[in-house]
Short mmCIF file of C-alpha atoms in Angstrom, two decimals:
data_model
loop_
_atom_site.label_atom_id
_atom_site.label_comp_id
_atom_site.label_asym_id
_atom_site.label_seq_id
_atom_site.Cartn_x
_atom_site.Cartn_y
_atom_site.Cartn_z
CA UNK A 1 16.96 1.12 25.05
CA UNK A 2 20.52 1.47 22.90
CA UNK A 3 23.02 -0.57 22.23
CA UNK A 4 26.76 0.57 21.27
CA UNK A 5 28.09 -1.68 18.44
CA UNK A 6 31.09 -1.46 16.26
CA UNK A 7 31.21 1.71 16.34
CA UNK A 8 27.37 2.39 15.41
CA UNK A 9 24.27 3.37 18.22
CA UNK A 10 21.40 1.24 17.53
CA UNK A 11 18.09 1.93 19.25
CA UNK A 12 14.48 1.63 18.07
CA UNK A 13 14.44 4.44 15.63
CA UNK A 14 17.13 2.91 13.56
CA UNK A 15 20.62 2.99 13.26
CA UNK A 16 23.10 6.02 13.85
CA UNK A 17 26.67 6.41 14.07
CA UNK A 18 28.28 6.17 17.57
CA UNK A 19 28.15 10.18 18.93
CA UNK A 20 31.93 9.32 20.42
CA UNK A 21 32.87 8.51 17.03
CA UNK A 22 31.59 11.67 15.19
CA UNK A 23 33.72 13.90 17.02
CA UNK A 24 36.69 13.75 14.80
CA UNK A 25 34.35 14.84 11.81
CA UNK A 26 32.69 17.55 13.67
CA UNK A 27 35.90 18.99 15.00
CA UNK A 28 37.31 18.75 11.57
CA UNK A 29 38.47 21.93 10.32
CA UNK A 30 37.71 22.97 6.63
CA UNK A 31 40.75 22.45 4.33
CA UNK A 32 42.79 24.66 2.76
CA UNK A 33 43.98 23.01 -0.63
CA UNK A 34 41.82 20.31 -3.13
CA UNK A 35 39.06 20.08 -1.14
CA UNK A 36 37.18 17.18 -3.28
CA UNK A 37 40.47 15.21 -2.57
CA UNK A 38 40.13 15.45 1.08
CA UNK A 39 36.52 15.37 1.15
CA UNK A 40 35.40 12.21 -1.24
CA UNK A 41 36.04 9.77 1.21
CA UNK A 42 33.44 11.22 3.41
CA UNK A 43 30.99 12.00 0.38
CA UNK A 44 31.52 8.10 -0.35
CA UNK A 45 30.80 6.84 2.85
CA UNK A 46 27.71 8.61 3.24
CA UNK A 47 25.75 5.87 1.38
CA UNK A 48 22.20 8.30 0.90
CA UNK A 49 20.26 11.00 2.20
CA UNK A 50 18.13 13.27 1.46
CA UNK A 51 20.80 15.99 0.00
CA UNK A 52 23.89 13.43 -1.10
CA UNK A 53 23.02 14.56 -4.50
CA UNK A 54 23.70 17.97 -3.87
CA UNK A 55 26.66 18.13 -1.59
CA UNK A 56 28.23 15.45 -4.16
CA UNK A 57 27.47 18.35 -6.80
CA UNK A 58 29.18 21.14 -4.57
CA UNK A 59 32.23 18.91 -3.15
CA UNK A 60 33.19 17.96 -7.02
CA UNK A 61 32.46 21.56 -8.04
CA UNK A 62 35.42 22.39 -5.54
CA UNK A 63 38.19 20.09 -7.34
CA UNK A 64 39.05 22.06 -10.41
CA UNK A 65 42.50 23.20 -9.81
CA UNK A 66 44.90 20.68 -7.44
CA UNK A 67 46.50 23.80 -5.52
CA UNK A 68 45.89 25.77 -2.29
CA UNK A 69 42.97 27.99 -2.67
CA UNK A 70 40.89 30.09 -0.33
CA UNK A 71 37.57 28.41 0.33
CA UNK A 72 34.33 29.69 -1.55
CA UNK A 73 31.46 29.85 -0.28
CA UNK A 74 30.38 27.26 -2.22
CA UNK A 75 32.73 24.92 -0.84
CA UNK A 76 32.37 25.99 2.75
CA UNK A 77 28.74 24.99 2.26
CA UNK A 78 29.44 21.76 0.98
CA UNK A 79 31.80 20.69 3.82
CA UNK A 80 29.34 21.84 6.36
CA UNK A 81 26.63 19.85 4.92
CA UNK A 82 29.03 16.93 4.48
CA UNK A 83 29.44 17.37 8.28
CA UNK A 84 26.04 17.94 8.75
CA UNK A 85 24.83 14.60 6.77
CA UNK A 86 27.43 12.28 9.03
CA UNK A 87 26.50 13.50 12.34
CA UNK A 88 22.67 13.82 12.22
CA UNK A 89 20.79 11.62 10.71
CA UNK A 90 20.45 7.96 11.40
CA UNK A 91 22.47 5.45 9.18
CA UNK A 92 19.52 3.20 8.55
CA UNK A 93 15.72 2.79 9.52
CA UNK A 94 14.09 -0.35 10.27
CA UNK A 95 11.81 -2.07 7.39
CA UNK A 96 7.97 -1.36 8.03
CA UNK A 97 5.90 -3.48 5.26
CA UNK A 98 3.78 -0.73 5.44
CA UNK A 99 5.41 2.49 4.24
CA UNK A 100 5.56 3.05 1.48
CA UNK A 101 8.92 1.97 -0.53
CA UNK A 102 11.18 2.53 -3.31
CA UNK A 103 14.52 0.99 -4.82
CA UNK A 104 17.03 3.32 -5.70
CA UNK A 105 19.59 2.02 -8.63
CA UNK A 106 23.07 2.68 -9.95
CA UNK A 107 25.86 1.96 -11.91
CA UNK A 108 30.06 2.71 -12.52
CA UNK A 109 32.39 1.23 -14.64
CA UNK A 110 33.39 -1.03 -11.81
CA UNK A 111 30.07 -1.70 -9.57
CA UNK A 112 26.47 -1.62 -9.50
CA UNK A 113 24.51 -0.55 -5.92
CA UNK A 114 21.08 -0.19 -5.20
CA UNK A 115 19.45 1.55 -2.26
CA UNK A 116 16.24 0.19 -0.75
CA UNK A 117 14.12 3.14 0.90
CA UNK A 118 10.98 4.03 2.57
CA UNK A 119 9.21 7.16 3.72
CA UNK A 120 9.33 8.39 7.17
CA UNK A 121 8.04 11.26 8.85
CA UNK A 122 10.32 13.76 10.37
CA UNK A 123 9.14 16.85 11.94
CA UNK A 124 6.25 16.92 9.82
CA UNK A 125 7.70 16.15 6.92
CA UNK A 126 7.98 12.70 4.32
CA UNK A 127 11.87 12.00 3.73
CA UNK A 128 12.91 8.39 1.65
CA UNK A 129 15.32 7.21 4.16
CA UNK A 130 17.31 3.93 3.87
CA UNK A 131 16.41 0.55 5.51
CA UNK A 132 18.79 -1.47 3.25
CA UNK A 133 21.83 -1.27 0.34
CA UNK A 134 23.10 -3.45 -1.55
CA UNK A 135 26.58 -3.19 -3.94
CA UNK A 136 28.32 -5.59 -6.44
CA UNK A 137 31.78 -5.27 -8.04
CA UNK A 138 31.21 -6.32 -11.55
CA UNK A 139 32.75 -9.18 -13.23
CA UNK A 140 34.63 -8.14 -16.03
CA UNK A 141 32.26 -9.17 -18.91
CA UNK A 142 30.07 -6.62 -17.23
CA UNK A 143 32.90 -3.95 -17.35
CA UNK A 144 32.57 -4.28 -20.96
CA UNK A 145 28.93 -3.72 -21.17
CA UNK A 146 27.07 -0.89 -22.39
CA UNK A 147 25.99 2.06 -20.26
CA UNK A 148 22.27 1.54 -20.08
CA UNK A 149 23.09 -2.67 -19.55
CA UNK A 150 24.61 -1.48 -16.50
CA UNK A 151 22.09 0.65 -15.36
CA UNK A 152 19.43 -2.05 -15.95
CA UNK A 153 21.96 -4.77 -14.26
CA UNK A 154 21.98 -2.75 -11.35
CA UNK A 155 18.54 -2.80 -10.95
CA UNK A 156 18.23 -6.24 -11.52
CA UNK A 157 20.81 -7.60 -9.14
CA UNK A 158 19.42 -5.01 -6.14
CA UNK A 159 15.62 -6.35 -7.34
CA UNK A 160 16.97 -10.04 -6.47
CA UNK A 161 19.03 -8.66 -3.34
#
């Protein structure tokens, strides 16, 4: 059974992004000037998986001169994989108290976030996929605070989330 809400598909497996909504990112075409400017959005929205790191690595690689530019390889890679990342896997998994799970932490100058995941199988293989987040704009005493304070504020605010 599925239901269609808000936009998203929900269904026992988890949560995924409405297929009739998807269509305007998989029929996007790849851009032909400051790529990371056009493609950030996207990176930001997608709130994990398994490669976010990476394709955050390749968009931002793409963004060093604000001009048009013919698209490297590199950054046709990372647009596809942004693409890919939206349109296939599900948004979020349902808790199982008996996976195994893991908090994932982070901080900016602005807001802290933490990521709450557990390991599925899929196709054979272990991936840490989400089942909750959590983000907080910081007040501004906590703008002022150190680097690592943030880091370890962000881990204690998603540990009491």
């Amino acid at each position: 059974m599925e239901v269609d809400f808000l936009g998203f598909r929900i269904n026992t497996e988890g949560i995924f992004m409405d297929p009739e909504r998807i269509c305007a990112i998989e029929e996007r075409l790849p851009p032909q000037d400051n790529y990371s400017r056009n493609a950030a959005p996207l990176l930001n929205l997608l709130k994990t998986g398994k490669n976010k790191k990476e394709i955050g690595v390749k968009v931002r690689q793409t963004n060093v001169v604000p001009a048009p530019f013919p698209l490297s390889e590199t950054a046709l890679e990372a647009f596809k994989a942004l693409k890919e990342a939206f349109t296939s896997a599900p948004l979020l998994r349902y808790f199982d108290k008996n996976k195994p799970m893991r908090v994932e932490t982070d901080a900016s100058a602005f807001a802290t976030g933490g990521i709450l995941t557990q390991q599925f199988e899929i196709d054979g293989h272990l991936h840490w996929l989400p089942v909750a987040y959590y983000s907080k704009k910081l007040l501004d005493t906590e703008t002022r605070y150190g680097t690592g304070e943030q880091e370890l504020l962000a881990s204690v605010e998603a540990m009491h989330h």
